[in-house]
Short mmCIF file of C-alpha atoms in Angstrom, two decimals:
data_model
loop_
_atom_site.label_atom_id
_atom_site.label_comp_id
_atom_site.label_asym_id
_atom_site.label_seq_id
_atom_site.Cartn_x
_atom_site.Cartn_y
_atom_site.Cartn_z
CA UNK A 117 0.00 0.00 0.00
CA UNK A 118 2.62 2.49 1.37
CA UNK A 119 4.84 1.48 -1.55
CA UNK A 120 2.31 2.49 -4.33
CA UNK A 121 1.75 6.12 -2.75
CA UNK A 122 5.52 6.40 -3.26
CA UNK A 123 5.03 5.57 -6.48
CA UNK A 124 2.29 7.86 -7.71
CA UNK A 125 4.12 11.12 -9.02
CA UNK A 126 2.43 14.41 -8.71
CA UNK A 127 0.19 15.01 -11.74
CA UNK A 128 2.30 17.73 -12.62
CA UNK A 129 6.01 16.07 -12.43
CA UNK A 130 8.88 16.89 -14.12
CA UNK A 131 8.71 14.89 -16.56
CA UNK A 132 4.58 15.44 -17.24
CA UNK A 133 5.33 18.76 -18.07
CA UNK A 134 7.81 17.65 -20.73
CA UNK A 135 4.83 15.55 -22.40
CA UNK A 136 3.04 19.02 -22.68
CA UNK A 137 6.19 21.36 -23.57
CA UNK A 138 8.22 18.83 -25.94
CA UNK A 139 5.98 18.86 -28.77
CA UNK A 140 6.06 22.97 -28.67
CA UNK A 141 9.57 23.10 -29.97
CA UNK A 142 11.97 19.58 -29.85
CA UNK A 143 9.29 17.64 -30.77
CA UNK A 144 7.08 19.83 -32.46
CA UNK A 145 5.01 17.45 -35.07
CA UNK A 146 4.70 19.99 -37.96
CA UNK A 147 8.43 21.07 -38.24
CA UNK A 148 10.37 18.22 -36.78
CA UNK A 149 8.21 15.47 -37.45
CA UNK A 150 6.91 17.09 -40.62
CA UNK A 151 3.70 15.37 -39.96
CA UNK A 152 0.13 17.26 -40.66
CA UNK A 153 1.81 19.10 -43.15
CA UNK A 154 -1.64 18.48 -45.45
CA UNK A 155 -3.85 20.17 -43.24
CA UNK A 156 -1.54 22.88 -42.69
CA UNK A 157 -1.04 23.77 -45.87
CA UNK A 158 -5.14 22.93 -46.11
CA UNK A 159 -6.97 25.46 -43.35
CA UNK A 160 -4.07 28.45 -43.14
CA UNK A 161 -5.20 31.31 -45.16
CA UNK A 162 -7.43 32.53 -42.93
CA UNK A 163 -6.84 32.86 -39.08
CA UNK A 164 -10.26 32.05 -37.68
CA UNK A 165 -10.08 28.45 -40.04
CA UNK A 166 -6.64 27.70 -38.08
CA UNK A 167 -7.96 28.84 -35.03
CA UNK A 168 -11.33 26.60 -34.53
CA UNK A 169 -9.13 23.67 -36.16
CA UNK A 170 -6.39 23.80 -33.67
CA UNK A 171 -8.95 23.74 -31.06
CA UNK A 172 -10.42 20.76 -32.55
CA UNK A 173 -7.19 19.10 -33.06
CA UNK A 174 -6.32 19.46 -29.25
CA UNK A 175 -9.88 18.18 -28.12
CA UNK A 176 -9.70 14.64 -30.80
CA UNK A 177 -5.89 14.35 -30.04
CA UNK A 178 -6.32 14.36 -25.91
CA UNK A 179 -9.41 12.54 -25.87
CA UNK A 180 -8.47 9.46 -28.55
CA UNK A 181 -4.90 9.32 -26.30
CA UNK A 182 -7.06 8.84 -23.73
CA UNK A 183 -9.28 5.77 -24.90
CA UNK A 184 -6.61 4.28 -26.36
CA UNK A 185 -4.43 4.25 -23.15
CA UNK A 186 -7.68 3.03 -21.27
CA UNK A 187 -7.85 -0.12 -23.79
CA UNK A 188 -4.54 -0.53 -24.18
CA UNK A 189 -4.12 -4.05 -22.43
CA UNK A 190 -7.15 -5.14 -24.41
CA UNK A 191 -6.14 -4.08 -28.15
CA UNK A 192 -5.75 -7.07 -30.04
CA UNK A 193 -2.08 -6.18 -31.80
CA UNK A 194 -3.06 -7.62 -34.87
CA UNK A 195 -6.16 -4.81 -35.63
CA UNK A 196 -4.58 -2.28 -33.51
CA UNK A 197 -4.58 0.27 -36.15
CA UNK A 198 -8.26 -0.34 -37.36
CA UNK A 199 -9.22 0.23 -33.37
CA UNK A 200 -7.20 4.07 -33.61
CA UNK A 201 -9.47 4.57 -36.51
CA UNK A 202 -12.49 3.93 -35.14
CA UNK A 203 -11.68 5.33 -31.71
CA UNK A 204 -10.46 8.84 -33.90
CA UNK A 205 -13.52 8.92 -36.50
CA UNK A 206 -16.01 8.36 -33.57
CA UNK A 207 -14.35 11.60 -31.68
CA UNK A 208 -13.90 13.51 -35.30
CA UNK A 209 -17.54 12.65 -36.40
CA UNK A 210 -18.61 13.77 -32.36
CA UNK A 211 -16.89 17.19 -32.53
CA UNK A 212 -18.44 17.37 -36.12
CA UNK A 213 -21.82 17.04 -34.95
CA UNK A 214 -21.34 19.20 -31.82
CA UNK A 215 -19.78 22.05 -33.95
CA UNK A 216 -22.67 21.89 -36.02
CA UNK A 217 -25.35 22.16 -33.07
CA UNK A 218 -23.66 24.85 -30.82
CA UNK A 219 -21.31 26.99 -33.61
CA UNK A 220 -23.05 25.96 -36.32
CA UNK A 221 -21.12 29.60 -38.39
CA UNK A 222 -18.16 28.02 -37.05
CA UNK A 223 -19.04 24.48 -38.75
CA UNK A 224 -19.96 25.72 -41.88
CA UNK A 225 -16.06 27.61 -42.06
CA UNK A 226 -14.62 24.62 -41.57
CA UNK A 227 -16.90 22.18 -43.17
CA UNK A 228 -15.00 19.05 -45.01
CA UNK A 229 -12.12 20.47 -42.67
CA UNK A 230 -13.04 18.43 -39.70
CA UNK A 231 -13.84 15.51 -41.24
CA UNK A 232 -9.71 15.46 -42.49
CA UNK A 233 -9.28 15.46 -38.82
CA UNK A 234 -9.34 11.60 -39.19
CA UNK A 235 -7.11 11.70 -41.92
CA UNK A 236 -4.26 13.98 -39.52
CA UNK A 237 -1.05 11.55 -39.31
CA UNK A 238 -0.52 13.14 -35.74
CA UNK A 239 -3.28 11.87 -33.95
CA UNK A 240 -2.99 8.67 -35.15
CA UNK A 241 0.98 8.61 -34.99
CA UNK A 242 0.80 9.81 -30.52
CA UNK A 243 -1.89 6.88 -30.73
CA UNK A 244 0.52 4.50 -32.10
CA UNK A 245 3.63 5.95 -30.32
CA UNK A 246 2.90 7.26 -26.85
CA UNK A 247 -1.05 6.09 -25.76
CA UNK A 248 -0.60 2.14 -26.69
CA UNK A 249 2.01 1.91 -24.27
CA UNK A 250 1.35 5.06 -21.48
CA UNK A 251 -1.07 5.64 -18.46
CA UNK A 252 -4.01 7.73 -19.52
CA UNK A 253 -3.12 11.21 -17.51
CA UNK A 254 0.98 10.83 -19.69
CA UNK A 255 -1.60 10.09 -22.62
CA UNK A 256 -3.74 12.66 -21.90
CA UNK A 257 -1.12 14.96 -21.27
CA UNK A 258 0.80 13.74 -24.78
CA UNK A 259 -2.38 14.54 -26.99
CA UNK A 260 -2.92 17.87 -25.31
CA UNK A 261 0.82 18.82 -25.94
CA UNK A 262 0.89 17.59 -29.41
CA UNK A 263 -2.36 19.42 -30.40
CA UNK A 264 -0.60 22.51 -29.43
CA UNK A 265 2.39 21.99 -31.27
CA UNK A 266 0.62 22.00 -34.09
CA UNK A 267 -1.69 24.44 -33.41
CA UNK A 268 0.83 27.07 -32.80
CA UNK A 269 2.49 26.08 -36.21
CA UNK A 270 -0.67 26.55 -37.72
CA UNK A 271 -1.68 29.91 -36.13
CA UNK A 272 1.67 31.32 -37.13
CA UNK A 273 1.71 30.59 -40.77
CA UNK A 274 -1.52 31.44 -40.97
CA UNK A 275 -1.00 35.08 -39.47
CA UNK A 276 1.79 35.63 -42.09
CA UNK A 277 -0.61 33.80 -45.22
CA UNK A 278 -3.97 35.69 -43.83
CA UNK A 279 -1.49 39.22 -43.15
CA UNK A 280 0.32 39.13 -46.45
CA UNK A 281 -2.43 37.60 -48.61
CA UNK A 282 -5.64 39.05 -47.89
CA UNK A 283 -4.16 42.37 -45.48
CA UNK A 284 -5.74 41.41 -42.46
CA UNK A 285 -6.17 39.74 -39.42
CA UNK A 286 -8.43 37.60 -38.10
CA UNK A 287 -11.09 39.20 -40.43
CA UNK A 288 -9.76 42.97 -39.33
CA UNK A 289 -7.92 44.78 -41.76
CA UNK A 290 -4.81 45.87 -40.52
CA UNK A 291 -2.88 46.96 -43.72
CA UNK A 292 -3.86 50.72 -43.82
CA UNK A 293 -5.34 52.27 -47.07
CA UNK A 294 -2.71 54.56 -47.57
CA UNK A 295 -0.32 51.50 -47.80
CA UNK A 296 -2.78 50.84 -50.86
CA UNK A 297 -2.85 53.74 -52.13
CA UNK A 298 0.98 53.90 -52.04
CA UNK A 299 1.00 51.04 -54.27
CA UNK A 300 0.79 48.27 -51.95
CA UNK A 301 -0.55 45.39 -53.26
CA UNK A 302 -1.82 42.22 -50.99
CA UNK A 303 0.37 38.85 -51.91
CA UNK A 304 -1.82 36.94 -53.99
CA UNK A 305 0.94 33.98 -53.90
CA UNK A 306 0.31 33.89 -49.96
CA UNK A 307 -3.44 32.86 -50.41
CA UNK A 308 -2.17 30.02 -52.37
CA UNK A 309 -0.74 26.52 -50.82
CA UNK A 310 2.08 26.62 -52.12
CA UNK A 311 3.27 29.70 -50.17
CA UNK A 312 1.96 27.83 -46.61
CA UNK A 313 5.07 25.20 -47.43
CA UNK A 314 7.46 27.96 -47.52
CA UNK A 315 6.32 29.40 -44.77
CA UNK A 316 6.98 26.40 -42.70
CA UNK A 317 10.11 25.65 -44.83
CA UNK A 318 11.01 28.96 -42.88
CA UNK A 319 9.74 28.64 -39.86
CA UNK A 320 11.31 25.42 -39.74
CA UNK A 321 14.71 27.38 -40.66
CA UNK A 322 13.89 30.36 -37.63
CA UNK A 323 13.65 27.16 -35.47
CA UNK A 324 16.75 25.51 -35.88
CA UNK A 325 18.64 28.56 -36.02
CA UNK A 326 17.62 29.09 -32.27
CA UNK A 327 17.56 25.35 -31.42
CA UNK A 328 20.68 24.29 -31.99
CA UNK A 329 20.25 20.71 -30.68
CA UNK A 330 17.60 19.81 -33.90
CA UNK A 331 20.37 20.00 -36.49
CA UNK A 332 21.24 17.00 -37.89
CA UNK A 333 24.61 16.35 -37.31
CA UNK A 334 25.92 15.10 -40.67
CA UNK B 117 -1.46 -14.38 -27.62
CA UNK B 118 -4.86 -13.33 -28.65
CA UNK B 119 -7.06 -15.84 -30.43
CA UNK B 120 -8.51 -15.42 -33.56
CA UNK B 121 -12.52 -15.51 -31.99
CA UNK B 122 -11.10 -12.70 -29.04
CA UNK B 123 -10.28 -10.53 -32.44
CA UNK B 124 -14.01 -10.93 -33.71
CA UNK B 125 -15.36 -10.45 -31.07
CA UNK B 126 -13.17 -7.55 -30.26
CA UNK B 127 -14.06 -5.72 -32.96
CA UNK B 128 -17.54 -6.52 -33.31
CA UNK B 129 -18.52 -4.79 -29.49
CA UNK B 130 -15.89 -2.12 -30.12
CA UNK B 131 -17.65 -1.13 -33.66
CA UNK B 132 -21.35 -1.88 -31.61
CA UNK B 133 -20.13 0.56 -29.22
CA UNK B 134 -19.10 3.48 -31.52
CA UNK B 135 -22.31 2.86 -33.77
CA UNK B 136 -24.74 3.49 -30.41
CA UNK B 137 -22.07 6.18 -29.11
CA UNK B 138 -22.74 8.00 -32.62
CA UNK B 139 -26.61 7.23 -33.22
CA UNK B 140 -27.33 8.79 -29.68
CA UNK B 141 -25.31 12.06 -30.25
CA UNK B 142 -26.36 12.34 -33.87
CA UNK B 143 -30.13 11.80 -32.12
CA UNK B 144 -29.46 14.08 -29.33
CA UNK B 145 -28.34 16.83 -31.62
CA UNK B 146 -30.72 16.66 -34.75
CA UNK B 147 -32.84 18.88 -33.20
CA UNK B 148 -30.42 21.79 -32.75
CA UNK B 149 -28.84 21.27 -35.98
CA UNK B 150 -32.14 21.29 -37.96
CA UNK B 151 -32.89 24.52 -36.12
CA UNK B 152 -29.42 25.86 -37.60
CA UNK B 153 -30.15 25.23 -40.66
CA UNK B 154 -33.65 26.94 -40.83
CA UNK B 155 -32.44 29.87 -39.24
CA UNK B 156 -29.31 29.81 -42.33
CA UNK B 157 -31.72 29.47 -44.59
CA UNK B 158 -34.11 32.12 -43.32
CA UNK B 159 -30.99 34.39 -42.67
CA UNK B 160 -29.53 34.26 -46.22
CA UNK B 161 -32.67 34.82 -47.64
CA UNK B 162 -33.47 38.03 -45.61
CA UNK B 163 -30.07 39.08 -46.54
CA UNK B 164 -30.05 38.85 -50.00
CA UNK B 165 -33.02 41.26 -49.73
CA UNK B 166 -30.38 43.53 -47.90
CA UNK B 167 -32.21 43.02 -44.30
CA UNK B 168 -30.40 45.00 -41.82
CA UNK B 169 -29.10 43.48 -38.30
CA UNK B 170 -30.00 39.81 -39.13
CA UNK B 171 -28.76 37.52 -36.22
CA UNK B 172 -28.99 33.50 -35.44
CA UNK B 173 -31.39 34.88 -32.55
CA UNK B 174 -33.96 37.10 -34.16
CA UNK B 175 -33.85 35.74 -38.03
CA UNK B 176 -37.10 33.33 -37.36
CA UNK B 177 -38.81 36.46 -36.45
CA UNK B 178 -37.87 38.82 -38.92
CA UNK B 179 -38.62 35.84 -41.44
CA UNK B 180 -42.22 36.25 -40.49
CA UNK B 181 -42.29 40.09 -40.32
CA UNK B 182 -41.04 40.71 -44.05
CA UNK B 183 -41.91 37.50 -46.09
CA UNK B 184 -45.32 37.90 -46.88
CA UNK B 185 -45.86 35.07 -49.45
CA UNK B 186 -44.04 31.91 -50.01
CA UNK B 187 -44.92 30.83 -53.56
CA UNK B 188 -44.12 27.09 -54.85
CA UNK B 189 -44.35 27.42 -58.55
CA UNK B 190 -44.25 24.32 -61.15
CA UNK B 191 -42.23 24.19 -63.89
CA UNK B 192 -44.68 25.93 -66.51
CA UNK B 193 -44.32 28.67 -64.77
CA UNK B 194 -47.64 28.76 -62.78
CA UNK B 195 -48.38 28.94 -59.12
CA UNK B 196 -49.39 25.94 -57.58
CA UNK B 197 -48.89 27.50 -54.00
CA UNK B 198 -49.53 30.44 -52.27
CA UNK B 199 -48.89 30.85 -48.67
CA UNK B 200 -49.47 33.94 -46.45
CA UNK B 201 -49.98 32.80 -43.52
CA UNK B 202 -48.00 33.31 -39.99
CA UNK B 203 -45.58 30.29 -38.90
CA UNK B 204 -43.79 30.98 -42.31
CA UNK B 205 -41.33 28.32 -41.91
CA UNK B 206 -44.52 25.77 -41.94
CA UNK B 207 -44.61 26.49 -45.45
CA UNK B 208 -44.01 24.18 -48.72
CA UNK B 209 -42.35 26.73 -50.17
CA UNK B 210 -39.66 26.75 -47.57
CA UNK B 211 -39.58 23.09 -47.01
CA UNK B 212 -38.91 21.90 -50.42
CA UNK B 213 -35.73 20.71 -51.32
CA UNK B 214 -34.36 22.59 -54.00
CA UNK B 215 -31.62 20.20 -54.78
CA UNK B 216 -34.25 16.95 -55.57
CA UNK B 217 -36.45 19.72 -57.63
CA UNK B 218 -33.14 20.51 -59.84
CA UNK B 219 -32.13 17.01 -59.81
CA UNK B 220 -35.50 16.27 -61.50
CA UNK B 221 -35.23 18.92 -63.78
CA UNK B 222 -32.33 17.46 -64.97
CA UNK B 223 -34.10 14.00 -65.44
CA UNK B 224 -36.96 15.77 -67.96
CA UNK B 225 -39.78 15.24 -64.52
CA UNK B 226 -41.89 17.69 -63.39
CA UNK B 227 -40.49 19.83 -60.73
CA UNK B 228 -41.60 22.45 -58.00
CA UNK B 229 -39.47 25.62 -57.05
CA UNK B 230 -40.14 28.03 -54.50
CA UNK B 231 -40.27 31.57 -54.64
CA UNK B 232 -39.79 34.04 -51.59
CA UNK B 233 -42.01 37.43 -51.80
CA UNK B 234 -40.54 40.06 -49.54
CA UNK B 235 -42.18 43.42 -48.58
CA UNK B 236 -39.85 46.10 -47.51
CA UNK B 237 -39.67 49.67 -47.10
CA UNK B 238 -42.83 49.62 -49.62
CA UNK B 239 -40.76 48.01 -52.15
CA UNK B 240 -41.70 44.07 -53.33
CA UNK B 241 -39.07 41.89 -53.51
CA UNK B 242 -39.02 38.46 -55.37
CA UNK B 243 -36.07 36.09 -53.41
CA UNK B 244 -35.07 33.16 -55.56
CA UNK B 245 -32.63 30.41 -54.09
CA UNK B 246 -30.30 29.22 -55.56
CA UNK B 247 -28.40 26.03 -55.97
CA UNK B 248 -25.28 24.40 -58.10
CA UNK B 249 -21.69 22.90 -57.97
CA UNK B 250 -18.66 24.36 -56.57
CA UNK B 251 -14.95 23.07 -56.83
CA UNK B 252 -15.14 20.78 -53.69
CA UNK B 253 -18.95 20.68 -53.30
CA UNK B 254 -22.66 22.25 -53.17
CA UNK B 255 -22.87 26.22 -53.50
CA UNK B 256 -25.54 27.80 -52.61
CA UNK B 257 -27.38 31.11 -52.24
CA UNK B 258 -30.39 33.47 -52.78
CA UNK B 259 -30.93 36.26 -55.59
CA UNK B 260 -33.18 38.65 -54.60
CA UNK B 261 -34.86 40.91 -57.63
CA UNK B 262 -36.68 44.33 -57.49
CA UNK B 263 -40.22 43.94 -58.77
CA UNK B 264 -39.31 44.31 -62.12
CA UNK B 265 -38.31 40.73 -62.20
CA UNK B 266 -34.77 41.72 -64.11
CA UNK B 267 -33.19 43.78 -62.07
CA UNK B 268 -30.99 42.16 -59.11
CA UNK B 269 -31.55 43.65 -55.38
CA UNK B 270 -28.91 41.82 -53.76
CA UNK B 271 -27.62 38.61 -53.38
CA UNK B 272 -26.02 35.93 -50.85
CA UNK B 273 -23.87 32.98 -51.44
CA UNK B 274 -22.68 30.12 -49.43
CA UNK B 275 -20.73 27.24 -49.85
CA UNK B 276 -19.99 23.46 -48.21
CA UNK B 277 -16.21 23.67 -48.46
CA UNK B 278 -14.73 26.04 -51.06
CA UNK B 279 -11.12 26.67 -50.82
CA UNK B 280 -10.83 28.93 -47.65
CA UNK B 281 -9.01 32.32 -49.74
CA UNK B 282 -9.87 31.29 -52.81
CA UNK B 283 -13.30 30.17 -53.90
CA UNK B 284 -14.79 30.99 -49.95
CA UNK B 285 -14.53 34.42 -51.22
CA UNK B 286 -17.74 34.07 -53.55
CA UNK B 287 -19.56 35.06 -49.82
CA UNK B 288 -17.75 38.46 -49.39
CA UNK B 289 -19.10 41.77 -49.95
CA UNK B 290 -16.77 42.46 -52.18
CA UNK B 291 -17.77 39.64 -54.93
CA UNK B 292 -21.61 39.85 -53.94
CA UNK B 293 -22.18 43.67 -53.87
CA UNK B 294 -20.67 43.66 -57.73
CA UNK B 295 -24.57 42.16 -58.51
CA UNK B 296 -26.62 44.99 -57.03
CA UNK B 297 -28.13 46.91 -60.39
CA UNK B 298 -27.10 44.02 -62.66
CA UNK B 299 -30.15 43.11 -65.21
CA UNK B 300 -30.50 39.56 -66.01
CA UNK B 301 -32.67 40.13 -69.29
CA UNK B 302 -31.34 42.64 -72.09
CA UNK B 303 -33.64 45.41 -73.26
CA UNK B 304 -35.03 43.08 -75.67
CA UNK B 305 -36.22 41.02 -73.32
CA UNK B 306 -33.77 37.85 -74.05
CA UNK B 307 -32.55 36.14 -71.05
CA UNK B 308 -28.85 36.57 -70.10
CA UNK B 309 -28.27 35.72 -66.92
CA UNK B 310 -25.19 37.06 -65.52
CA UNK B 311 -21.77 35.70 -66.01
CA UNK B 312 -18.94 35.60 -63.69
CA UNK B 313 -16.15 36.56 -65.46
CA UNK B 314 -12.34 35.69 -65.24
CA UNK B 315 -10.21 38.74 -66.48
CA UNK B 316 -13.13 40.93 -65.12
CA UNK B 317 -16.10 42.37 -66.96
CA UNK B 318 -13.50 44.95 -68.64
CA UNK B 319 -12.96 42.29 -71.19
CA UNK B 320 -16.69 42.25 -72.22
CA UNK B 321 -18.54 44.76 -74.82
CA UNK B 322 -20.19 47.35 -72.93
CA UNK B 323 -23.57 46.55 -73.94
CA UNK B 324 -23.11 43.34 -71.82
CA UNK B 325 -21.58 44.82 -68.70
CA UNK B 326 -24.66 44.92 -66.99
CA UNK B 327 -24.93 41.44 -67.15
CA UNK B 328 -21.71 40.54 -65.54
CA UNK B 329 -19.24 40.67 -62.97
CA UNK B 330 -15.45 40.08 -61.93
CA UNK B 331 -14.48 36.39 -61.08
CA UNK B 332 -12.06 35.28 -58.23
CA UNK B 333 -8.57 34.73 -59.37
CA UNK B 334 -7.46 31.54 -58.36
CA UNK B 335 -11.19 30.62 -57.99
CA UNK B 336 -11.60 29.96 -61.18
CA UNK B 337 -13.81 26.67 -60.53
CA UNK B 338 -16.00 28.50 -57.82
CA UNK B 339 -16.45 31.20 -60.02
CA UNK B 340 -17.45 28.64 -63.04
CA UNK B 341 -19.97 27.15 -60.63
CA UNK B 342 -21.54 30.50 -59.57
CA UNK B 343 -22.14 31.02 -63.17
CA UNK B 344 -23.71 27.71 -64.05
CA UNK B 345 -25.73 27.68 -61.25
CA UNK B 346 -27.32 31.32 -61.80
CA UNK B 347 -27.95 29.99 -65.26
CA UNK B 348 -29.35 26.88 -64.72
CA UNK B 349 -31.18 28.08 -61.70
CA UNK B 350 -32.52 31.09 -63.52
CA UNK B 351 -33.46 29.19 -66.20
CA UNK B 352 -36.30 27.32 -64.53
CA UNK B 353 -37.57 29.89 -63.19
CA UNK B 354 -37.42 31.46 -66.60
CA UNK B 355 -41.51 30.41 -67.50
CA UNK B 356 -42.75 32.02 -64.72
CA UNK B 357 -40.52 35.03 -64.84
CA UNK B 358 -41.63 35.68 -68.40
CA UNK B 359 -45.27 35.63 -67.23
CA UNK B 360 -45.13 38.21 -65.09
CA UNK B 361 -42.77 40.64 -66.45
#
């Protein structure tokens, strides 16, 4: 009895709080793992799209670590992947409906967006790496941190696409007429996806100039 | 380590579970979600007609306060229903499915359409909805006209998933605003429609500027769609339009 107290580390240990920071920068799934990349390129011309998605993301990401990490004794190796699926599309096609009940204007911006969730190598990669072999609250923890990393990513290329592209943000414009009338012109390119790959071809750049440690070595 | 009937029957409760899980929130939530979509319909129709201060909360209300007739018409033009009463959203009009009338159109059957007859600041508007094809799925939308039956009010657009930045932009002010004073008959009387245009309506002959607008660049698809569908749209409407011109 005594010996399992001792065990039982505070919810917030050291080494919890490295589930939920990692993924921000060493780990970060966009530009380290260079997974998502689809719906990155996919929702980031707009703000308020990136936004409601990386919400989303966080939300199907914690919970699926979760029930996974619950079930993890029980998962049959052989159709482990099929069970991630289901347990994913069940919490995509959930958040789906519940989006379109409560924020239905929300819904309708993101429409076949959601759905893709499913489709988002992250999710099902944490599933596969960290919740089939992980407590729930690590799990939990995991999913939350790795839906940020991403979401961040996502927020700031979309900033630059939705600031250069269109001349505002979140829906405000920001770039002032007499820019316009100057002869500014907003970057059509930046609307395009194309221009989101470059973005996180330089973000990506930005963060190993700072982060020494994630250059490879040969 | 795990036999071959634990697998089965592994995945048959698992998918069992997920099925019910689903069923009961898609259940639970039908009722809200049927309510959005009224009120979205309601709301881009009362926009189109340029409707000030439309909001999720009051649009059933202001529905009722400026639609006073909800006409289903058949496709020979005549009216086969007339509704004036209160409860507006009770009406055939509003409930029909514009998508399954088009569909039949399409398939030589008879069809129904409705037609949306808007009073407002003495003026009588006609609101026709609209339906077609975008790049990645349905577009939508309402054209309201002035009483005139050619000359365009205002109009809305929506869309399932255009390209956010791209083809999403067909619901901006700055695409849909282009329509207000555009004719969609020429002084002769021949229907025209109006016609998105890529390059922008500088490219066209002046005597047909007034029956066009700018495209999207880069929405080039979108754009197409918009075009079709206020053709094809405005086309079956076209018998009853011609009646009573």
């Amino acid at each position: 009895m005594s010996a399992e107290i001792k065990e039982r580390e505070p919810l917030f240990s050291a080494k919890n709080i490295k589930l939920l920071k990692n993924p921000l920068n060493f780990e970060n799934p966009i530009t380290v793992q260079v997974l998502g990349i689809c719906s990155a390129l996919a929702v980031t011309a707009k703000l308020e799209p990136a936004v409601v998605m990386s919400i989303s993301v966080v939300f199907v990401a914690a919970i699926s670590n979760v029930v996974i990490s619950l079930l993890r004794n029980g998962i049959p190796p052989r159709i482990r992947i099929i069970v991630q699926l289901v347990v994913i599309a069940s919490m995509v096609i959930l958040v789906d409906q519940v989006l379109k009940a409560f924020v239905y204007d929300v819904s309708k911006q993101l429409s076949v967006f959601v759905g893709l969730i499913i489709t988002n190598c992250i999710i099902m990669g944490r599933l596969e790496a960290f919740a089939m072999a992980n407590k729930p609250w690590p799990s939990f923890l995991d999913g939350i941190g790795n839906g940020l990393g991403y979401g961040a990513i996502l927020i700031i290329i979309a900033f630059f696409r939705e600031l250069l592209g269109s001349g505002t943000i979140y829906g405000y414009h920001v770039v002032p007429e007499s820019f316009f009338e100057l002869g500014y012109k907003n970057n059509g390119l930046m609307i395009l996806p194309p221009m989101a790959l470059i973005v996180v071809g330089v973000i990506i750049w930005v963060q190993r100039y700072y982060t020494r440690e994630l250059i490879e070595k040969n | 380590m795990y036999s071959n009937g634990y697998i089965f029957r592994y995945a048959a409760i698992m998918v069992i579970v997920a099925a019910a899980l689903l069923s009961t929130a898609a259940m639970l939530l039908k009722p809200f979600q049927e309510r959005n979509v009224a009120i979205d319909k309601m709301g881009g129709i009362l926009a189109s007609a340029d409707i000030p201060d439309i909001t999720a909360e009051n649009a059933i209300q202001l529905f009722n306060e400026y639609v006073k007739e909800e006409i289903v018409i058949n496709q020979d033009g005549d009216v086969v229903e007339s509704y004036t009463q209160s409860k507006k959203e009770d009406a055939k009009a509003f409930k029909l499915d514009l998508k399954a009338e088009l569909y039949k159109k399409t398939k030589g059957l008879p069809y129904e359409l409705p037609l949306y007859v808007i009073e407002k600041d003495n003026q009588t508007l006609y609101v026709v909805p609209l339906r077609g094809v975008g790049l990645w799925g349905p577009i939508w939308g309402n054209m309201a006209l002035s009483d005139d039956l050619n000359t365009i009010v205002g109009v809305t657009f929506d869309h399932k998933g255009e390209t956010p930045g791209l083809g999403a932009e067909i619901i901006m002010d700055f695409f849909t605003d282009q329509f207000v004073g555009k004719k969609i008959f020429d002084d002769n009387g021949a229907f025209k429609s109006i016609k998105v245009v890529k390059g922008g309506i500088g490219t066209l002959p002046d005597s047909e500027k007034i029956h066009g607008v700018d495209a999207i660049s880069g929405g080039t698809i979108t754009s197409n769609g918009v075009n079709d569908m206020l053709h094809d749209v405005l086309e079956s409407y076209l018998p009853y339009l011609k009646k009573h011109r």
